[in-house]
Amino acid sequence: MARYAIIRVVDNIVENACEWDGLSPWSPPTGCFVVPSIYAGPGYLWNGTTFSPQPEPLSPPDPLLA
């Protein structure tokens, strides 16, 4: 079995991951495609070649420190 990232077509964000032998009849959810990946998980970005984690969102500044 190999591990696959399930990626949304609309934004190339990993929606989930699964194990699949690559041969058994199976299709990803509608609007998604799969790419083999050992480490990519939900929220990772796919640029067509590599995966990367999304950057952490910036926290709003603390008004007490401004």
PDB file of N, CA, C, O and CB in Angstrom:
ATOM      1  N   MET A   1       0.840  -1.182   0.000  1.00  0.00           N
ATOM      2  CA  MET A   1       0.000   0.000   0.000  1.00  0.00           C
ATOM      3  C   MET A   1       0.883   1.242   0.000  1.00  0.00           C
ATOM      4  O   MET A   1       1.943   1.285   0.624  1.00  0.00           O
ATOM      5  CB  MET A   1      -0.955   0.000   1.216  1.00  0.00           C
ATOM      6  N   ALA A   2       0.418   2.220  -0.704  1.00  0.00           N
ATOM      7  CA  ALA A   2       1.116   3.508  -0.749  1.00  0.00           C
ATOM      8  C   ALA A   2       0.193   4.576  -0.177  1.00  0.00           C
ATOM      9  O   ALA A   2      -1.027   4.415  -0.148  1.00  0.00           O
ATOM     10  CB  ALA A   2       1.556   3.870  -2.211  1.00  0.00           C
ATOM     11  N   ARG A   3       0.791   5.653   0.268  1.00  0.00           N
ATOM     12  CA  ARG A   3       0.033   6.762   0.846  1.00  0.00           C
ATOM     13  C   ARG A   3      -0.167   7.821  -0.226  1.00  0.00           C
ATOM     14  O   ARG A   3       0.754   8.147  -0.974  1.00  0.00           O
ATOM     15  CB  ARG A   3       0.759   7.359   2.093  1.00  0.00           C
ATOM     16  N   TYR A   4      -1.383   8.356  -0.291  1.00  0.00           N
ATOM     17  CA  TYR A   4      -1.734   9.364  -1.285  1.00  0.00           C
ATOM     18  C   TYR A   4      -2.362  10.570  -0.598  1.00  0.00           C
ATOM     19  O   TYR A   4      -3.095  10.432   0.381  1.00  0.00           O
ATOM     20  CB  TYR A   4      -2.695   8.781  -2.344  1.00  0.00           C
ATOM     21  N   ALA A   5      -2.066  11.747  -1.123  1.00  0.00           N
ATOM     22  CA  ALA A   5      -2.739  12.973  -0.693  1.00  0.00           C
ATOM     23  C   ALA A   5      -3.944  13.179  -1.604  1.00  0.00           C
ATOM     24  O   ALA A   5      -3.838  13.045  -2.823  1.00  0.00           O
ATOM     25  CB  ALA A   5      -1.766  14.217  -0.736  1.00  0.00           C
ATOM     26  N   ILE A   6      -5.074  13.501  -1.015  1.00  0.00           N
ATOM     27  CA  ILE A   6      -6.287  13.803  -1.778  1.00  0.00           C
ATOM     28  C   ILE A   6      -6.383  15.322  -1.872  1.00  0.00           C
ATOM     29  O   ILE A   6      -6.547  16.009  -0.864  1.00  0.00           O
ATOM     30  CB  ILE A   6      -7.582  13.176  -1.103  1.00  0.00           C
ATOM     31  N   ILE A   7      -6.279  15.836  -3.093  1.00  0.00           N
ATOM     32  CA  ILE A   7      -6.136  17.273  -3.327  1.00  0.00           C
ATOM     33  C   ILE A   7      -7.360  17.834  -4.037  1.00  0.00           C
ATOM     34  O   ILE A   7      -7.844  17.259  -5.012  1.00  0.00           O
ATOM     35  CB  ILE A   7      -4.875  17.559  -4.147  1.00  0.00           C
ATOM     36  N   ARG A   8      -7.861  18.980  -3.531  1.00  0.00           N
ATOM     37  CA  ARG A   8      -8.989  19.658  -4.185  1.00  0.00           C
ATOM     38  C   ARG A   8      -8.513  20.336  -5.456  1.00  0.00           C
ATOM     39  O   ARG A   8      -7.484  21.012  -5.458  1.00  0.00           O
ATOM     40  CB  ARG A   8      -9.644  20.693  -3.234  1.00  0.00           C
ATOM     41  N   VAL A   9      -9.259  20.157  -6.534  1.00  0.00           N
ATOM     42  CA  VAL A   9      -8.916  20.747  -7.828  1.00  0.00           C
ATOM     43  C   VAL A   9      -8.973  22.272  -7.788  1.00  0.00           C
ATOM     44  O   VAL A   9      -8.127  22.936  -8.386  1.00  0.00           O
ATOM     45  CB  VAL A   9      -9.854  20.221  -8.911  1.00  0.00           C
ATOM     46  N   VAL A  10      -9.959  22.834  -7.090  1.00  0.00           N
ATOM     47  CA  VAL A  10     -10.190  24.285  -7.137  1.00  0.00           C
ATOM     48  C   VAL A  10      -9.069  25.111  -6.526  1.00  0.00           C
ATOM     49  O   VAL A  10      -8.830  26.236  -6.964  1.00  0.00           O
ATOM     50  CB  VAL A  10     -11.467  24.611  -6.436  1.00  0.00           C
ATOM     51  N   ASP A  11      -8.368  24.573  -5.510  1.00  0.00           N
ATOM     52  CA  ASP A  11      -7.339  25.387  -4.851  1.00  0.00           C
ATOM     53  C   ASP A  11      -6.040  24.641  -4.561  1.00  0.00           C
ATOM     54  O   ASP A  11      -5.140  25.200  -3.935  1.00  0.00           O
ATOM     55  CB  ASP A  11      -7.882  25.928  -3.570  1.00  0.00           C
ATOM     56  N   ASN A  12      -5.926  23.392  -5.003  1.00  0.00           N
ATOM     57  CA  ASN A  12      -4.711  22.583  -4.799  1.00  0.00           C
ATOM     58  C   ASN A  12      -4.320  22.437  -3.331  1.00  0.00           C
ATOM     59  O   ASN A  12      -3.136  22.364  -3.003  1.00  0.00           O
ATOM     60  CB  ASN A  12      -3.558  23.195  -5.559  1.00  0.00           C
ATOM     61  N   ILE A  13      -5.309  22.395  -2.462  1.00  0.00           N
ATOM     62  CA  ILE A  13      -5.052  22.168  -1.041  1.00  0.00           C
ATOM     63  C   ILE A  13      -5.397  20.715  -0.719  1.00  0.00           C
ATOM     64  O   ILE A  13      -6.421  20.195  -1.164  1.00  0.00           O
ATOM     65  CB  ILE A  13      -5.879  23.159  -0.143  1.00  0.00           C
ATOM     66  N   VAL A  14      -4.534  20.072   0.054  1.00  0.00           N
ATOM     67  CA  VAL A  14      -4.776  18.691   0.458  1.00  0.00           C
ATOM     68  C   VAL A  14      -5.969  18.659   1.399  1.00  0.00           C
ATOM     69  O   VAL A  14      -5.990  19.332   2.430  1.00  0.00           O
ATOM     70  CB  VAL A  14      -3.520  18.071   1.132  1.00  0.00           C
ATOM     71  N   GLU A  15      -6.948  17.871   1.025  1.00  0.00           N
ATOM     72  CA  GLU A  15      -8.163  17.724   1.821  1.00  0.00           C
ATOM     73  C   GLU A  15      -8.014  16.589   2.832  1.00  0.00           C
ATOM     74  O   GLU A  15      -8.537  16.664   3.944  1.00  0.00           O
ATOM     75  CB  GLU A  15      -9.374  17.468   0.912  1.00  0.00           C
ATOM     76  N   ASN A  16      -7.293  15.535   2.432  1.00  0.00           N
ATOM     77  CA  ASN A  16      -7.136  14.368   3.286  1.00  0.00           C
ATOM     78  C   ASN A  16      -6.016  13.513   2.715  1.00  0.00           C
ATOM     79  O   ASN A  16      -5.406  13.876   1.709  1.00  0.00           O
ATOM     80  CB  ASN A  16      -8.468  13.558   3.395  1.00  0.00           C
ATOM     81  N   ALA A  17      -5.742  12.380   3.351  1.00  0.00           N
ATOM     82  CA  ALA A  17      -4.755  11.428   2.865  1.00  0.00           C
ATOM     83  C   ALA A  17      -5.339  10.032   3.026  1.00  0.00           C
ATOM     84  O   ALA A  17      -6.212   9.807   3.865  1.00  0.00           O
ATOM     85  CB  ALA A  17      -3.393  11.570   3.630  1.00  0.00           C
ATOM     86  N   CYS A  18      -4.851   9.097   2.216  1.00  0.00           N
ATOM     87  CA  CYS A  18      -5.350   7.726   2.299  1.00  0.00           C
ATOM     88  C   CYS A  18      -4.250   6.764   1.876  1.00  0.00           C
ATOM     89  O   CYS A  18      -3.238   7.165   1.300  1.00  0.00           O
ATOM     90  CB  CYS A  18      -6.612   7.537   1.415  1.00  0.00           C
ATOM     91  N   GLU A  19      -4.467   5.501   2.169  1.00  0.00           N
ATOM     92  CA  GLU A  19      -3.603   4.449   1.658  1.00  0.00           C
ATOM     93  C   GLU A  19      -4.379   3.721   0.579  1.00  0.00           C
ATOM     94  O   GLU A  19      -5.563   3.425   0.739  1.00  0.00           O
ATOM     95  CB  GLU A  19      -3.137   3.471   2.793  1.00  0.00           C
ATOM     96  N   TRP A  20      -3.694   3.433  -0.531  1.00  0.00           N
ATOM     97  CA  TRP A  20      -4.321   2.787  -1.673  1.00  0.00           C
ATOM     98  C   TRP A  20      -3.248   2.009  -2.410  1.00  0.00           C
ATOM     99  O   TRP A  20      -2.101   2.450  -2.485  1.00  0.00           O
ATOM    100  CB  TRP A  20      -5.016   3.825  -2.611  1.00  0.00           C
ATOM    101  N   ASP A  21      -3.605   0.863  -2.952  1.00  0.00           N
ATOM    102  CA  ASP A  21      -2.618   0.058  -3.675  1.00  0.00           C
ATOM    103  C   ASP A  21      -2.366   0.585  -5.079  1.00  0.00           C
ATOM    104  O   ASP A  21      -1.462   0.101  -5.760  1.00  0.00           O
ATOM    105  CB  ASP A  21      -3.074  -1.386  -3.747  1.00  0.00           C
ATOM    106  N   GLY A  22      -3.142   1.562  -5.529  1.00  0.00           N
ATOM    107  CA  GLY A  22      -2.954   2.143  -6.853  1.00  0.00           C
ATOM    108  C   GLY A  22      -3.558   1.310  -7.975  1.00  0.00           C
ATOM    109  O   GLY A  22      -3.556   1.732  -9.131  1.00  0.00           O
ATOM    110  N   LEU A  23      -4.072   0.136  -7.644  1.00  0.00           N
ATOM    111  CA  LEU A  23      -4.631  -0.758  -8.661  1.00  0.00           C
ATOM    112  C   LEU A  23      -6.107  -1.064  -8.442  1.00  0.00           C
ATOM    113  O   LEU A  23      -6.865  -1.173  -9.405  1.00  0.00           O
ATOM    114  CB  LEU A  23      -3.856  -2.048  -8.687  1.00  0.00           C
ATOM    115  N   SER A  24      -6.517  -1.200  -7.201  1.00  0.00           N
ATOM    116  CA  SER A  24      -7.907  -1.527  -6.894  1.00  0.00           C
ATOM    117  C   SER A  24      -8.827  -0.425  -7.391  1.00  0.00           C
ATOM    118  O   SER A  24      -8.448   0.746  -7.416  1.00  0.00           O
ATOM    119  CB  SER A  24      -8.097  -1.741  -5.383  1.00  0.00           C
ATOM    120  N   PRO A  25     -10.054  -0.810  -7.794  1.00  0.00           N
ATOM    121  CA  PRO A  25     -11.001   0.222  -8.222  1.00  0.00           C
ATOM    122  C   PRO A  25     -11.308   1.195  -7.076  1.00  0.00           C
ATOM    123  O   PRO A  25     -11.797   0.797  -6.020  1.00  0.00           O
ATOM    124  CB  PRO A  25     -12.304  -0.427  -8.732  1.00  0.00           C
ATOM    125  N   TRP A  26     -11.020   2.432  -7.302  1.00  0.00           N
ATOM    126  CA  TRP A  26     -11.283   3.485  -6.321  1.00  0.00           C
ATOM    127  C   TRP A  26     -11.154   4.820  -7.034  1.00  0.00           C
ATOM    128  O   TRP A  26     -10.314   4.970  -7.922  1.00  0.00           O
ATOM    129  CB  TRP A  26     -10.300   3.396  -5.094  1.00  0.00           C
ATOM    130  N   SER A  27     -11.952   5.759  -6.668  1.00  0.00           N
ATOM    131  CA  SER A  27     -11.863   7.115  -7.219  1.00  0.00           C
ATOM    132  C   SER A  27     -11.885   8.098  -6.071  1.00  0.00           C
ATOM    133  O   SER A  27     -12.605   7.893  -5.094  1.00  0.00           O
ATOM    134  CB  SER A  27     -13.023   7.405  -8.222  1.00  0.00           C
ATOM    135  N   PRO A  28     -11.108   9.164  -6.171  1.00  0.00           N
ATOM    136  CA  PRO A  28     -11.168  10.185  -5.126  1.00  0.00           C
ATOM    137  C   PRO A  28     -12.522  10.879  -5.162  1.00  0.00           C
ATOM    138  O   PRO A  28     -13.258  10.755  -6.141  1.00  0.00           O
ATOM    139  CB  PRO A  28     -10.027  11.215  -5.294  1.00  0.00           C
ATOM    140  N   PRO A  29     -12.853  11.608  -4.103  1.00  0.00           N
ATOM    141  CA  PRO A  29     -14.125  12.331  -4.093  1.00  0.00           C
ATOM    142  C   PRO A  29     -14.237  13.280  -5.284  1.00  0.00           C
ATOM    143  O   PRO A  29     -13.226  13.716  -5.835  1.00  0.00           O
ATOM    144  CB  PRO A  29     -14.280  13.113  -2.786  1.00  0.00           C
ATOM    145  N   THR A  30     -15.445  13.590  -5.668  1.00  0.00           N
ATOM    146  CA  THR A  30     -15.688  14.528  -6.765  1.00  0.00           C
ATOM    147  C   THR A  30     -14.974  15.843  -6.493  1.00  0.00           C
ATOM    148  O   THR A  30     -15.045  16.383  -5.389  1.00  0.00           O
ATOM    149  CB  THR A  30     -17.201  14.767  -6.959  1.00  0.00           C
ATOM    150  N   GLY A  31     -14.286  16.355  -7.507  1.00  0.00           N
ATOM    151  CA  GLY A  31     -13.572  17.619  -7.373  1.00  0.00           C
ATOM    152  C   GLY A  31     -12.183  17.465  -6.791  1.00  0.00           C
ATOM    153  O   GLY A  31     -11.540  18.458  -6.449  1.00  0.00           O
ATOM    154  N   CYS A  32     -11.706  16.221  -6.674  1.00  0.00           N
ATOM    155  CA  CYS A  32     -10.378  15.966  -6.105  1.00  0.00           C
ATOM    156  C   CYS A  32      -9.572  15.037  -7.010  1.00  0.00           C
ATOM    157  O   CYS A  32     -10.123  14.347  -7.868  1.00  0.00           O
ATOM    158  CB  CYS A  32     -10.502  15.358  -4.694  1.00  0.00           C
ATOM    159  N   PHE A  33      -8.264  15.033  -6.800  1.00  0.00           N
ATOM    160  CA  PHE A  33      -7.366  14.089  -7.459  1.00  0.00           C
ATOM    161  C   PHE A  33      -6.343  13.644  -6.426  1.00  0.00           C
ATOM    162  O   PHE A  33      -6.234  14.254  -5.362  1.00  0.00           O
ATOM    163  CB  PHE A  33      -6.669  14.725  -8.722  1.00  0.00           C
ATOM    164  N   VAL A  34      -5.593  12.589  -6.725  1.00  0.00           N
ATOM    165  CA  VAL A  34      -4.621  12.073  -5.764  1.00  0.00           C
ATOM    166  C   VAL A  34      -3.204  12.150  -6.321  1.00  0.00           C
ATOM    167  O   VAL A  34      -2.981  12.056  -7.527  1.00  0.00           O
ATOM    168  CB  VAL A  34      -4.959  10.628  -5.388  1.00  0.00           C
ATOM    169  N   VAL A  35      -2.250  12.324  -5.400  1.00  0.00           N
ATOM    170  CA  VAL A  35      -0.826  12.335  -5.714  1.00  0.00           C
ATOM    171  C   VAL A  35      -0.122  11.546  -4.618  1.00  0.00           C
ATOM    172  O   VAL A  35      -0.403  11.758  -3.438  1.00  0.00           O
ATOM    173  CB  VAL A  35      -0.261  13.806  -5.825  1.00  0.00           C
ATOM    174  N   PRO A  36       0.791  10.637  -4.979  1.00  0.00           N
ATOM    175  CA  PRO A  36       1.513   9.914  -3.936  1.00  0.00           C
ATOM    176  C   PRO A  36       2.277  10.887  -3.029  1.00  0.00           C
ATOM    177  O   PRO A  36       2.919  11.820  -3.511  1.00  0.00           O
ATOM    178  CB  PRO A  36       2.484   8.894  -4.565  1.00  0.00           C
ATOM    179  N   SER A  37       2.201  10.663  -1.735  1.00  0.00           N
ATOM    180  CA  SER A  37       2.916  11.507  -0.780  1.00  0.00           C
ATOM    181  C   SER A  37       3.096  10.770   0.531  1.00  0.00           C
ATOM    182  O   SER A  37       2.152  10.182   1.058  1.00  0.00           O
ATOM    183  CB  SER A  37       2.172  12.830  -0.551  1.00  0.00           C
ATOM    184  N   ILE A  38       4.299  10.805   1.050  1.00  0.00           N
ATOM    185  CA  ILE A  38       4.595  10.157   2.318  1.00  0.00           C
ATOM    186  C   ILE A  38       4.163  11.038   3.482  1.00  0.00           C
ATOM    187  O   ILE A  38       3.762  10.522   4.525  1.00  0.00           O
ATOM    188  CB  ILE A  38       6.087   9.833   2.421  1.00  0.00           C
ATOM    189  N   TYR A  39       4.235  12.354   3.325  1.00  0.00           N
ATOM    190  CA  TYR A  39       4.052  13.249   4.476  1.00  0.00           C
ATOM    191  C   TYR A  39       2.932  14.274   4.367  1.00  0.00           C
ATOM    192  O   TYR A  39       2.486  14.774   5.400  1.00  0.00           O
ATOM    193  CB  TYR A  39       5.298  13.966   4.714  1.00  0.00           C
ATOM    194  N   ALA A  40       2.453  14.615   3.174  1.00  0.00           N
ATOM    195  CA  ALA A  40       1.465  15.691   3.049  1.00  0.00           C
ATOM    196  C   ALA A  40       0.150  15.299   3.715  1.00  0.00           C
ATOM    197  O   ALA A  40      -0.351  14.188   3.542  1.00  0.00           O
ATOM    198  CB  ALA A  40       1.225  16.035   1.568  1.00  0.00           C
ATOM    199  N   GLY A  41      -0.391  16.237   4.476  1.00  0.00           N
ATOM    200  CA  GLY A  41      -1.652  16.003   5.158  1.00  0.00           C
ATOM    201  C   GLY A  41      -2.607  17.151   4.915  1.00  0.00           C
ATOM    202  O   GLY A  41      -2.291  18.078   4.168  1.00  0.00           O
ATOM    203  N   PRO A  42      -3.773  17.100   5.537  1.00  0.00           N
ATOM    204  CA  PRO A  42      -4.761  18.154   5.333  1.00  0.00           C
ATOM    205  C   PRO A  42      -4.176  19.555   5.551  1.00  0.00           C
ATOM    206  O   PRO A  42      -3.481  19.821   6.532  1.00  0.00           O
ATOM    207  CB  PRO A  42      -5.939  17.939   6.264  1.00  0.00           C
ATOM    208  N   GLY A  43      -4.486  20.428   4.604  1.00  0.00           N
ATOM    209  CA  GLY A  43      -4.017  21.803   4.685  1.00  0.00           C
ATOM    210  C   GLY A  43      -2.751  22.076   3.892  1.00  0.00           C
ATOM    211  O   GLY A  43      -2.442  23.238   3.629  1.00  0.00           O
ATOM    212  N   TYR A  44      -2.009  21.049   3.501  1.00  0.00           N
ATOM    213  CA  TYR A  44      -0.796  21.271   2.709  1.00  0.00           C
ATOM    214  C   TYR A  44      -1.176  21.808   1.335  1.00  0.00           C
ATOM    215  O   TYR A  44      -2.288  21.581   0.857  1.00  0.00           O
ATOM    216  CB  TYR A  44       0.029  19.961   2.574  1.00  0.00           C
ATOM    217  N   LEU A  45      -0.258  22.513   0.712  1.00  0.00           N
ATOM    218  CA  LEU A  45      -0.460  23.062  -0.630  1.00  0.00           C
ATOM    219  C   LEU A  45       0.298  22.211  -1.647  1.00  0.00           C
ATOM    220  O   LEU A  45       1.403  21.747  -1.365  1.00  0.00           O
ATOM    221  CB  LEU A  45       0.006  24.547  -0.700  1.00  0.00           C
ATOM    222  N   TRP A  46      -0.277  22.008  -2.810  1.00  0.00           N
ATOM    223  CA  TRP A  46       0.348  21.288  -3.917  1.00  0.00           C
ATOM    224  C   TRP A  46       0.550  22.280  -5.049  1.00  0.00           C
ATOM    225  O   TRP A  46      -0.410  22.902  -5.505  1.00  0.00           O
ATOM    226  CB  TRP A  46      -0.523  20.060  -4.379  1.00  0.00           C
ATOM    227  N   ASN A  47       1.796  22.440  -5.515  1.00  0.00           N
ATOM    228  CA  ASN A  47       2.055  23.403  -6.586  1.00  0.00           C
ATOM    229  C   ASN A  47       2.220  22.739  -7.948  1.00  0.00           C
ATOM    230  O   ASN A  47       2.645  23.379  -8.910  1.00  0.00           O
ATOM    231  CB  ASN A  47       3.292  24.206  -6.266  1.00  0.00           C
ATOM    232  N   GLY A  48       1.884  21.458  -8.026  1.00  0.00           N
ATOM    233  CA  GLY A  48       2.031  20.721  -9.278  1.00  0.00           C
ATOM    234  C   GLY A  48       3.290  19.895  -9.303  1.00  0.00           C
ATOM    235  O   GLY A  48       3.443  19.019 -10.154  1.00  0.00           O
ATOM    236  N   THR A  49       4.211  20.164  -8.366  1.00  0.00           N
ATOM    237  CA  THR A  49       5.469  19.433  -8.285  1.00  0.00           C
ATOM    238  C   THR A  49       5.771  18.979  -6.866  1.00  0.00           C
ATOM    239  O   THR A  49       6.182  17.840  -6.647  1.00  0.00           O
ATOM    240  CB  THR A  49       6.603  20.290  -8.802  1.00  0.00           C
ATOM    241  N   THR A  50       5.565  19.876  -5.897  1.00  0.00           N
ATOM    242  CA  THR A  50       5.899  19.563  -4.509  1.00  0.00           C
ATOM    243  C   THR A  50       4.788  20.020  -3.564  1.00  0.00           C
ATOM    244  O   THR A  50       3.934  20.837  -3.909  1.00  0.00           O
ATOM    245  CB  THR A  50       7.231  20.221  -4.118  1.00  0.00           C
ATOM    246  N   PHE A  51       4.840  19.458  -2.362  1.00  0.00           N
ATOM    247  CA  PHE A  51       3.922  19.848  -1.298  1.00  0.00           C
ATOM    248  C   PHE A  51       4.632  20.800  -0.348  1.00  0.00           C
ATOM    249  O   PHE A  51       5.848  20.727  -0.173  1.00  0.00           O
ATOM    250  CB  PHE A  51       3.391  18.607  -0.537  1.00  0.00           C
ATOM    251  N   SER A  52       3.868  21.685   0.257  1.00  0.00           N
ATOM    252  CA  SER A  52       4.417  22.545   1.307  1.00  0.00           C
ATOM    253  C   SER A  52       3.315  22.867   2.308  1.00  0.00           C
ATOM    254  O   SER A  52       2.147  22.988   1.939  1.00  0.00           O
ATOM    255  CB  SER A  52       5.020  23.853   0.707  1.00  0.00           C
ATOM    256  N   PRO A  53       3.696  23.006   3.584  1.00  0.00           N
ATOM    257  CA  PRO A  53       2.677  23.390   4.564  1.00  0.00           C
ATOM    258  C   PRO A  53       2.260  24.832   4.320  1.00  0.00           C
ATOM    259  O   PRO A  53       3.052  25.647   3.847  1.00  0.00           O
ATOM    260  CB  PRO A  53       3.201  23.212   6.015  1.00  0.00           C
ATOM    261  N   GLN A  54       1.027  25.135   4.642  1.00  0.00           N
ATOM    262  CA  GLN A  54       0.573  26.517   4.515  1.00  0.00           C
ATOM    263  C   GLN A  54       1.244  27.342   5.594  1.00  0.00           C
ATOM    264  O   GLN A  54       1.467  26.852   6.702  1.00  0.00           O
ATOM    265  CB  GLN A  54      -0.977  26.619   4.618  1.00  0.00           C
ATOM    266  N   PRO A  55       1.568  28.586   5.287  1.00  0.00           N
ATOM    267  CA  PRO A  55       2.157  29.433   6.324  1.00  0.00           C
ATOM    268  C   PRO A  55       1.164  29.676   7.452  1.00  0.00           C
ATOM    269  O   PRO A  55      -0.046  29.732   7.232  1.00  0.00           O
ATOM    270  CB  PRO A  55       2.618  30.771   5.730  1.00  0.00           C
ATOM    271  N   GLU A  56       1.689  29.817   8.648  1.00  0.00           N
ATOM    272  CA  GLU A  56       0.836  30.111   9.807  1.00  0.00           C
ATOM    273  C   GLU A  56       0.202  31.485   9.620  1.00  0.00           C
ATOM    274  O   GLU A  56       0.882  32.417   9.192  1.00  0.00           O
ATOM    275  CB  GLU A  56       1.653  30.056  11.141  1.00  0.00           C
ATOM    276  N   PRO A  57      -1.070  31.631   9.928  1.00  0.00           N
ATOM    277  CA  PRO A  57      -1.691  32.945   9.810  1.00  0.00           C
ATOM    278  C   PRO A  57      -1.071  33.917  10.818  1.00  0.00           C
ATOM    279  O   PRO A  57      -0.691  33.532  11.924  1.00  0.00           O
ATOM    280  CB  PRO A  57      -3.218  32.844  10.025  1.00  0.00           C
ATOM    281  N   LEU A  58      -0.982  35.160  10.415  1.00  0.00           N
ATOM    282  CA  LEU A  58      -0.450  36.174  11.311  1.00  0.00           C
ATOM    283  C   LEU A  58      -1.468  36.488  12.390  1.00  0.00           C
ATOM    284  O   LEU A  58      -2.660  36.625  12.117  1.00  0.00           O
ATOM    285  CB  LEU A  58      -0.071  37.444  10.539  1.00  0.00           C
ATOM    286  N   SER A  59      -0.993  36.600  13.600  1.00  0.00           N
ATOM    287  CA  SER A  59      -1.873  36.966  14.698  1.00  0.00           C
ATOM    288  C   SER A  59      -2.068  38.467  14.701  1.00  0.00           C
ATOM    289  O   SER A  59      -1.142  39.204  14.363  1.00  0.00           O
ATOM    290  CB  SER A  59      -1.307  36.485  16.047  1.00  0.00           C
ATOM    291  N   PRO A  60      -3.247  38.942  15.074  1.00  0.00           N
ATOM    292  CA  PRO A  60      -3.420  40.387  15.168  1.00  0.00           C
ATOM    293  C   PRO A  60      -2.515  40.940  16.278  1.00  0.00           C
ATOM    294  O   PRO A  60      -2.264  40.253  17.268  1.00  0.00           O
ATOM    295  CB  PRO A  60      -4.913  40.747  15.439  1.00  0.00           C
ATOM    296  N   PRO A  61      -2.036  42.152  16.123  1.00  0.00           N
ATOM    297  CA  PRO A  61      -1.167  42.703  17.149  1.00  0.00           C
ATOM    298  C   PRO A  61      -1.887  42.845  18.493  1.00  0.00           C
ATOM    299  O   PRO A  61      -3.082  43.136  18.547  1.00  0.00           O
ATOM    300  CB  PRO A  61      -0.631  44.051  16.702  1.00  0.00           C
ATOM    301  N   ASP A  62      -1.158  42.640  19.537  1.00  0.00           N
ATOM    302  CA  ASP A  62      -1.713  42.776  20.890  1.00  0.00           C
ATOM    303  C   ASP A  62      -1.813  44.269  21.196  1.00  0.00           C
ATOM    304  O   ASP A  62      -0.785  44.946  21.216  1.00  0.00           O
ATOM    305  CB  ASP A  62      -0.822  42.026  21.970  1.00  0.00           C
ATOM    306  N   PRO A  63      -3.023  44.814  21.437  1.00  0.00           N
ATOM    307  CA  PRO A  63      -3.163  46.253  21.672  1.00  0.00           C
ATOM    308  C   PRO A  63      -2.415  46.718  22.924  1.00  0.00           C
ATOM    309  O   PRO A  63      -2.062  47.893  23.030  1.00  0.00           O
ATOM    310  CB  PRO A  63      -4.632  46.614  21.794  1.00  0.00           C
ATOM    311  N   LEU A  64      -2.172  45.808  23.872  1.00  0.00           N
ATOM    312  CA  LEU A  64      -1.442  46.200  25.086  1.00  0.00           C
ATOM    313  C   LEU A  64       0.048  46.378  24.824  1.00  0.00           C
ATOM    314  O   LEU A  64       0.740  47.044  25.594  1.00  0.00           O
ATOM    315  CB  LEU A  64      -1.647  45.161  26.181  1.00  0.00           C
ATOM    316  N   LEU A  65       0.549  45.779  23.727  1.00  0.00           N
ATOM    317  CA  LEU A  65       1.964  45.899  23.419  1.00  0.00           C
ATOM    318  C   LEU A  65       2.244  46.997  22.410  1.00  0.00           C
ATOM    319  O   LEU A  65       3.406  47.321  22.165  1.00  0.00           O
ATOM    320  CB  LEU A  65       2.490  44.592  22.903  1.00  0.00           C
ATOM    321  N   ALA A  66       1.217  47.572  21.824  1.00  0.00           N
ATOM    322  CA  ALA A  66       1.413  48.595  20.777  1.00  0.00           C
ATOM    323  C   ALA A  66       1.772  49.938  21.377  1.00  0.00           C
ATOM    324  O   ALA A  66       1.971  50.908  20.646  1.00  0.00           O
ATOM    325  CB  ALA A  66       0.153  48.738  19.919  1.00  0.00           C
TER     326      ALA A  66
END
